[in-house]
């Protein structure tokens, strides 16, 4: 028998968009039902941001020990090469994921959110059926938030299965592949490729366009290219992975076509990271009658869809497909439904690429400021002139912090950096832009010594023409 349930707010998808919306709505006193088919935390927590950063951290730990086993580094040496038991690493990573997953469940409980485990399928805009372990439940709601996220894009020539894997499987392998081919040089492919190279895999990157990490300008990407070259990663640009043939013995031959002709690779795994697409299938989007914008669900600056009382957030509604955008939209929509006046109008959405070294960007690059016809000033401060970066090895792969500001009133338009651990600068970059800081605000803020943040201080001073440490 079908159980029926009426709720003020129904949220479909328990990723960072959906669960944050649910917690905020619960805090604001709404009666909330959250439906999640898999595990609370969504892509980010279960098979994305957190597991990938855990793997990257383990790979860095392995690299540091390997280095000291080859020669004394900082006076530290070890007398045997380290070994990696990837199955054990994955168990450790799963422990981190479990802790966070339990944490999300606890927070939802505290906010009095009703959680239904199961796949939701809409019958009309305000009613869906959920197949829960204890039977079907029909949920009718006054308001609906769609937060169904995204899924990896498959290549028709290389469908997932066998040796062809997506980032999800790459984060749960039981051993390090000997020869790993990565198809697609976006941030997910490069982050994972870098980690597997550090763990000992022979890594080859095949990218159809003429450059990797196309969302970042060349100056930011150069240190990553240098590291990949030094680490022996083969990168084939303007090359297309065409066809994979496997043998019964488990061997594989991948044919790649490039400008200079076709060639073959013999990977034991092919990781396809050619992008992600919004999850718009299998849950009755058509029954709701939502307008689309390309592959995404169309929303306005309040995340309202074309159907009254139906909202959509996160990866489902467009780029950038990032955790912090999904969470910010979730919080905002919960507040709008509870009666607050809000709009999604961030000055910037900062982004980090956790490669070796890392990249962080917020706001406009010089190229973007130029293309908008703005009259701007820009400056760079080398990471190697920062005491903290030097004393922790963070500047070993080079790097810099860069600022872009309007010439007229010095309002900061953009901040970017490349270098070890620059991800930690993201908060200050985003805050400066959101608060409408001018160069003098950053220059006039006393930054703690010795920290990487001092490079942000120095770059503002440099743009004003009086850096101290360069
Ligand atoms: C390998 C990898 C690394 C990443 N690293 C980063 C990073 O470092 N930083 C960053 O900001 N972002 C990162 N991302 C992107 C980030 O994971 C996403 O932007 C974020 O998870 C989007 O949140 P969301 O709530 O929109 O959707 P999701 O997290 O995808 O959650 C959607 C949820 O909805 C559920 N669902 C879907 N349909 C239904 C249905 N019909 N019924 C019930 N449940 C349903 C799904 O099971 C899923 O749990 C990474 C992604 C990947 C794959």
PDB file of N, CA and C in Angstrom, residues 155-209:
ATOM      1  N   UNK A 155      31.617   8.926 -23.089  1.00  0.00           N
ATOM      2  CA  UNK A 155      31.947   9.042 -24.513  1.00  0.00           C
ATOM      3  C   UNK A 155      31.358   7.841 -25.225  1.00  0.00           C
ATOM      4  N   UNK A 156      30.674   8.090 -26.359  1.00  0.00           N
ATOM      5  CA  UNK A 156      30.050   6.938 -27.030  1.00  0.00           C
ATOM      6  C   UNK A 156      31.115   5.952 -27.503  1.00  0.00           C
ATOM      7  N   UNK A 157      32.319   6.461 -27.808  1.00  0.00           N
ATOM      8  CA  UNK A 157      33.379   5.560 -28.270  1.00  0.00           C
ATOM      9  C   UNK A 157      34.048   4.815 -27.115  1.00  0.00           C
ATOM     10  N   UNK A 158      33.832   5.291 -25.879  1.00  0.00           N
ATOM     11  CA  UNK A 158      34.472   4.657 -24.722  1.00  0.00           C
ATOM     12  C   UNK A 158      33.460   4.548 -23.579  1.00  0.00           C
ATOM     13  N   UNK A 159      32.422   3.729 -23.741  1.00  0.00           N
ATOM     14  CA  UNK A 159      31.420   3.650 -22.680  1.00  0.00           C
ATOM     15  C   UNK A 159      32.024   3.105 -21.374  1.00  0.00           C
ATOM     16  N   UNK A 160      31.484   3.586 -20.244  1.00  0.00           N
ATOM     17  CA  UNK A 160      31.988   3.121 -18.948  1.00  0.00           C
ATOM     18  C   UNK A 160      31.754   1.623 -18.809  1.00  0.00           C
ATOM     19  N   UNK A 161      32.705   0.956 -18.196  1.00  0.00           N
ATOM     20  CA  UNK A 161      32.616  -0.497 -18.005  1.00  0.00           C
ATOM     21  C   UNK A 161      33.962  -1.130 -18.298  1.00  0.00           C
ATOM     22  N   UNK A 162      34.281  -2.223 -17.619  1.00  0.00           N
ATOM     23  CA  UNK A 162      35.574  -2.883 -17.818  1.00  0.00           C
ATOM     24  C   UNK A 162      36.690  -1.935 -17.431  1.00  0.00           C
ATOM     25  N   UNK A 163      37.688  -1.801 -18.323  1.00  0.00           N
ATOM     26  CA  UNK A 163      38.804  -0.912 -17.962  1.00  0.00           C
ATOM     27  C   UNK A 163      38.470   0.571 -18.059  1.00  0.00           C
ATOM     28  N   UNK A 164      37.318   0.912 -18.646  1.00  0.00           N
ATOM     29  CA  UNK A 164      36.963   2.334 -18.805  1.00  0.00           C
ATOM     30  C   UNK A 164      36.170   2.791 -17.575  1.00  0.00           C
ATOM     31  N   UNK A 165      36.738   3.725 -16.845  1.00  0.00           N
ATOM     32  CA  UNK A 165      36.129   4.126 -15.577  1.00  0.00           C
ATOM     33  C   UNK A 165      35.876   5.634 -15.531  1.00  0.00           C
ATOM     34  N   UNK A 166      34.979   6.011 -14.619  1.00  0.00           N
ATOM     35  CA  UNK A 166      34.753   7.446 -14.353  1.00  0.00           C
ATOM     36  C   UNK A 166      35.475   7.789 -13.052  1.00  0.00           C
ATOM     37  N   UNK A 167      35.372   9.058 -12.646  1.00  0.00           N
ATOM     38  CA  UNK A 167      36.037   9.464 -11.399  1.00  0.00           C
ATOM     39  C   UNK A 167      35.508   8.658 -10.212  1.00  0.00           C
ATOM     40  N   UNK A 168      34.244   8.245 -10.280  1.00  0.00           N
ATOM     41  CA  UNK A 168      33.671   7.486  -9.155  1.00  0.00           C
ATOM     42  C   UNK A 168      34.468   6.204  -8.901  1.00  0.00           C
ATOM     43  N   UNK A 169      34.707   5.422  -9.955  1.00  0.00           N
ATOM     44  CA  UNK A 169      35.456   4.162  -9.781  1.00  0.00           C
ATOM     45  C   UNK A 169      36.924   4.458  -9.468  1.00  0.00           C
ATOM     46  N   UNK A 170      37.461   5.540 -10.065  1.00  0.00           N
ATOM     47  CA  UNK A 170      38.884   5.860  -9.834  1.00  0.00           C
ATOM     48  C   UNK A 170      39.156   6.114  -8.358  1.00  0.00           C
ATOM     49  N   UNK A 171      38.113   6.544  -7.632  1.00  0.00           N
ATOM     50  CA  UNK A 171      38.312   6.862  -6.216  1.00  0.00           C
ATOM     51  C   UNK A 171      38.137   5.640  -5.327  1.00  0.00           C
ATOM     52  N   UNK A 172      37.865   4.485  -5.931  1.00  0.00           N
ATOM     53  CA  UNK A 172      37.688   3.277  -5.114  1.00  0.00           C
ATOM     54  C   UNK A 172      38.429   2.084  -5.710  1.00  0.00           C
ATOM     55  N   UNK A 173      39.531   2.308  -6.391  1.00  0.00           N
ATOM     56  CA  UNK A 173      40.308   1.192  -6.963  1.00  0.00           C
ATOM     57  C   UNK A 173      41.013   0.441  -5.832  1.00  0.00           C
ATOM     58  N   UNK A 174      41.260  -0.861  -6.043  1.00  0.00           N
ATOM     59  CA  UNK A 174      41.958  -1.587  -4.972  1.00  0.00           C
ATOM     60  C   UNK A 174      43.460  -1.692  -5.210  1.00  0.00           C
ATOM     61  N   UNK A 175      43.920  -1.271  -6.381  1.00  0.00           N
ATOM     62  CA  UNK A 175      45.364  -1.170  -6.574  1.00  0.00           C
ATOM     63  C   UNK A 175      45.667  -0.042  -7.568  1.00  0.00           C
ATOM     64  N   UNK A 176      46.893   0.449  -7.513  1.00  0.00           N
ATOM     65  CA  UNK A 176      47.281   1.544  -8.405  1.00  0.00           C
ATOM     66  C   UNK A 176      47.474   0.963  -9.799  1.00  0.00           C
ATOM     67  N   UNK A 177      46.781   1.510 -10.816  1.00  0.00           N
ATOM     68  CA  UNK A 177      46.976   0.988 -12.175  1.00  0.00           C
ATOM     69  C   UNK A 177      48.438   1.168 -12.607  1.00  0.00           C
ATOM     70  N   UNK A 178      48.938   0.197 -13.356  1.00  0.00           N
ATOM     71  CA  UNK A 178      50.322   0.371 -13.848  1.00  0.00           C
ATOM     72  C   UNK A 178      50.380   1.460 -14.898  1.00  0.00           C
ATOM     73  N   UNK A 179      49.440   1.365 -15.855  1.00  0.00           N
ATOM     74  CA  UNK A 179      49.410   2.356 -16.940  1.00  0.00           C
ATOM     75  C   UNK A 179      47.995   2.943 -17.016  1.00  0.00           C
ATOM     76  N   UNK A 180      47.907   4.202 -16.671  1.00  0.00           N
ATOM     77  CA  UNK A 180      46.603   4.862 -16.616  1.00  0.00           C
ATOM     78  C   UNK A 180      46.526   5.910 -17.722  1.00  0.00           C
ATOM     79  N   UNK A 181      45.511   5.809 -18.571  1.00  0.00           N
ATOM     80  CA  UNK A 181      45.278   6.864 -19.570  1.00  0.00           C
ATOM     81  C   UNK A 181      44.104   7.706 -19.080  1.00  0.00           C
ATOM     82  N   UNK A 182      44.282   9.011 -19.090  1.00  0.00           N
ATOM     83  CA  UNK A 182      43.201   9.907 -18.703  1.00  0.00           C
ATOM     84  C   UNK A 182      42.721  10.634 -19.949  1.00  0.00           C
ATOM     85  N   UNK A 183      41.442  10.502 -20.231  1.00  0.00           N
ATOM     86  CA  UNK A 183      40.874  11.167 -21.405  1.00  0.00           C
ATOM     87  C   UNK A 183      40.133  12.408 -20.907  1.00  0.00           C
ATOM     88  N   UNK A 184      40.682  13.576 -21.235  1.00  0.00           N
ATOM     89  CA  UNK A 184      40.062  14.832 -20.785  1.00  0.00           C
ATOM     90  C   UNK A 184      40.929  15.505 -19.744  1.00  0.00           C
ATOM     91  N   UNK A 185      41.455  16.694 -20.094  1.00  0.00           N
ATOM     92  CA  UNK A 185      42.398  17.384 -19.199  1.00  0.00           C
ATOM     93  C   UNK A 185      41.743  18.562 -18.489  1.00  0.00           C
ATOM     94  N   UNK A 186      40.546  18.320 -17.945  1.00  0.00           N
ATOM     95  CA  UNK A 186      39.921  19.315 -17.061  1.00  0.00           C
ATOM     96  C   UNK A 186      40.443  19.105 -15.649  1.00  0.00           C
ATOM     97  N   UNK A 187      39.825  19.818 -14.680  1.00  0.00           N
ATOM     98  CA  UNK A 187      40.409  19.760 -13.334  1.00  0.00           C
ATOM     99  C   UNK A 187      40.264  18.385 -12.690  1.00  0.00           C
ATOM    100  N   UNK A 188      39.155  17.683 -12.955  1.00  0.00           N
ATOM    101  CA  UNK A 188      38.979  16.380 -12.297  1.00  0.00           C
ATOM    102  C   UNK A 188      40.026  15.389 -12.805  1.00  0.00           C
ATOM    103  N   UNK A 189      40.234  15.353 -14.138  1.00  0.00           N
ATOM    104  CA  UNK A 189      41.227  14.442 -14.718  1.00  0.00           C
ATOM    105  C   UNK A 189      42.638  14.761 -14.242  1.00  0.00           C
ATOM    106  N   UNK A 190      42.968  16.048 -14.204  1.00  0.00           N
ATOM    107  CA  UNK A 190      44.333  16.419 -13.801  1.00  0.00           C
ATOM    108  C   UNK A 190      44.574  16.187 -12.318  1.00  0.00           C
ATOM    109  N   UNK A 191      43.563  16.466 -11.488  1.00  0.00           N
ATOM    110  CA  UNK A 191      43.742  16.206 -10.049  1.00  0.00           C
ATOM    111  C   UNK A 191      43.994  14.716  -9.811  1.00  0.00           C
ATOM    112  N   UNK A 192      43.166  13.877 -10.441  1.00  0.00           N
ATOM    113  CA  UNK A 192      43.311  12.433 -10.207  1.00  0.00           C
ATOM    114  C   UNK A 192      44.578  11.900 -10.875  1.00  0.00           C
ATOM    115  N   UNK A 193      44.873  12.397 -12.085  1.00  0.00           N
ATOM    116  CA  UNK A 193      46.086  11.957 -12.792  1.00  0.00           C
ATOM    117  C   UNK A 193      47.339  12.273 -11.982  1.00  0.00           C
ATOM    118  N   UNK A 194      47.357  13.470 -11.391  1.00  0.00           N
ATOM    119  CA  UNK A 194      48.503  13.875 -10.571  1.00  0.00           C
ATOM    120  C   UNK A 194      48.645  12.944  -9.372  1.00  0.00           C
ATOM    121  N   UNK A 195      47.524  12.653  -8.716  1.00  0.00           N
ATOM    122  CA  UNK A 195      47.577  11.772  -7.534  1.00  0.00           C
ATOM    123  C   UNK A 195      48.076  10.378  -7.931  1.00  0.00           C
ATOM    124  N   UNK A 196      47.544   9.830  -9.026  1.00  0.00           N
ATOM    125  CA  UNK A 196      47.971   8.475  -9.418  1.00  0.00           C
ATOM    126  C   UNK A 196      49.420   8.451  -9.882  1.00  0.00           C
ATOM    127  N   UNK A 197      49.884   9.528 -10.500  1.00  0.00           N
ATOM    128  CA  UNK A 197      51.307   9.578 -10.880  1.00  0.00           C
ATOM    129  C   UNK A 197      52.175   9.531  -9.617  1.00  0.00           C
ATOM    130  N   UNK A 198      51.765  10.306  -8.611  1.00  0.00           N
ATOM    131  CA  UNK A 198      52.532  10.322  -7.358  1.00  0.00           C
ATOM    132  C   UNK A 198      52.541   8.938  -6.691  1.00  0.00           C
ATOM    133  N   UNK A 199      51.450   8.202  -6.915  1.00  0.00           N
ATOM    134  CA  UNK A 199      51.373   6.863  -6.305  1.00  0.00           C
ATOM    135  C   UNK A 199      52.063   5.801  -7.154  1.00  0.00           C
ATOM    136  N   UNK A 200      52.649   6.205  -8.281  1.00  0.00           N
ATOM    137  CA  UNK A 200      53.476   5.274  -9.050  1.00  0.00           C
ATOM    138  C   UNK A 200      52.926   4.845 -10.396  1.00  0.00           C
ATOM    139  N   UNK A 201      51.714   5.271 -10.766  1.00  0.00           N
ATOM    140  CA  UNK A 201      51.171   4.877 -12.073  1.00  0.00           C
ATOM    141  C   UNK A 201      51.901   5.612 -13.194  1.00  0.00           C
ATOM    142  N   UNK A 202      52.018   4.939 -14.331  1.00  0.00           N
ATOM    143  CA  UNK A 202      52.500   5.638 -15.537  1.00  0.00           C
ATOM    144  C   UNK A 202      51.258   6.323 -16.126  1.00  0.00           C
ATOM    145  N   UNK A 203      51.302   7.635 -16.213  1.00  0.00           N
ATOM    146  CA  UNK A 203      50.073   8.364 -16.590  1.00  0.00           C
ATOM    147  C   UNK A 203      50.233   9.045 -17.953  1.00  0.00           C
ATOM    148  N   UNK A 204      49.222   8.855 -18.800  1.00  0.00           N
ATOM    149  CA  UNK A 204      49.179   9.525 -20.098  1.00  0.00           C
ATOM    150  C   UNK A 204      47.872  10.299 -20.184  1.00  0.00           C
ATOM    151  N   UNK A 205      47.965  11.552 -20.604  1.00  0.00           N
ATOM    152  CA  UNK A 205      46.750  12.367 -20.727  1.00  0.00           C
ATOM    153  C   UNK A 205      46.453  12.605 -22.202  1.00  0.00           C
ATOM    154  N   UNK A 206      45.207  12.365 -22.583  1.00  0.00           N
ATOM    155  CA  UNK A 206      44.777  12.576 -23.968  1.00  0.00           C
ATOM    156  C   UNK A 206      43.674  13.634 -23.948  1.00  0.00           C
ATOM    157  N   UNK A 207      43.914  14.736 -24.635  1.00  0.00           N
ATOM    158  CA  UNK A 207      42.961  15.860 -24.586  1.00  0.00           C
ATOM    159  C   UNK A 207      42.632  16.302 -26.014  1.00  0.00           C
ATOM    160  N   UNK A 208      41.339  16.402 -26.297  1.00  0.00           N
ATOM    161  CA  UNK A 208      40.912  16.706 -27.673  1.00  0.00           C
ATOM    162  C   UNK A 208      41.231  18.140 -28.098  1.00  0.00           C
ATOM    163  N   UNK A 209      41.185  19.085 -27.154  1.00  0.00           N
ATOM    164  CA  UNK A 209      41.442  20.476 -27.543  1.00  0.00           C
ATOM    165  C   UNK A 209      42.946  20.760 -27.460  1.00  0.00           C
TER     166      UNK A 209
END
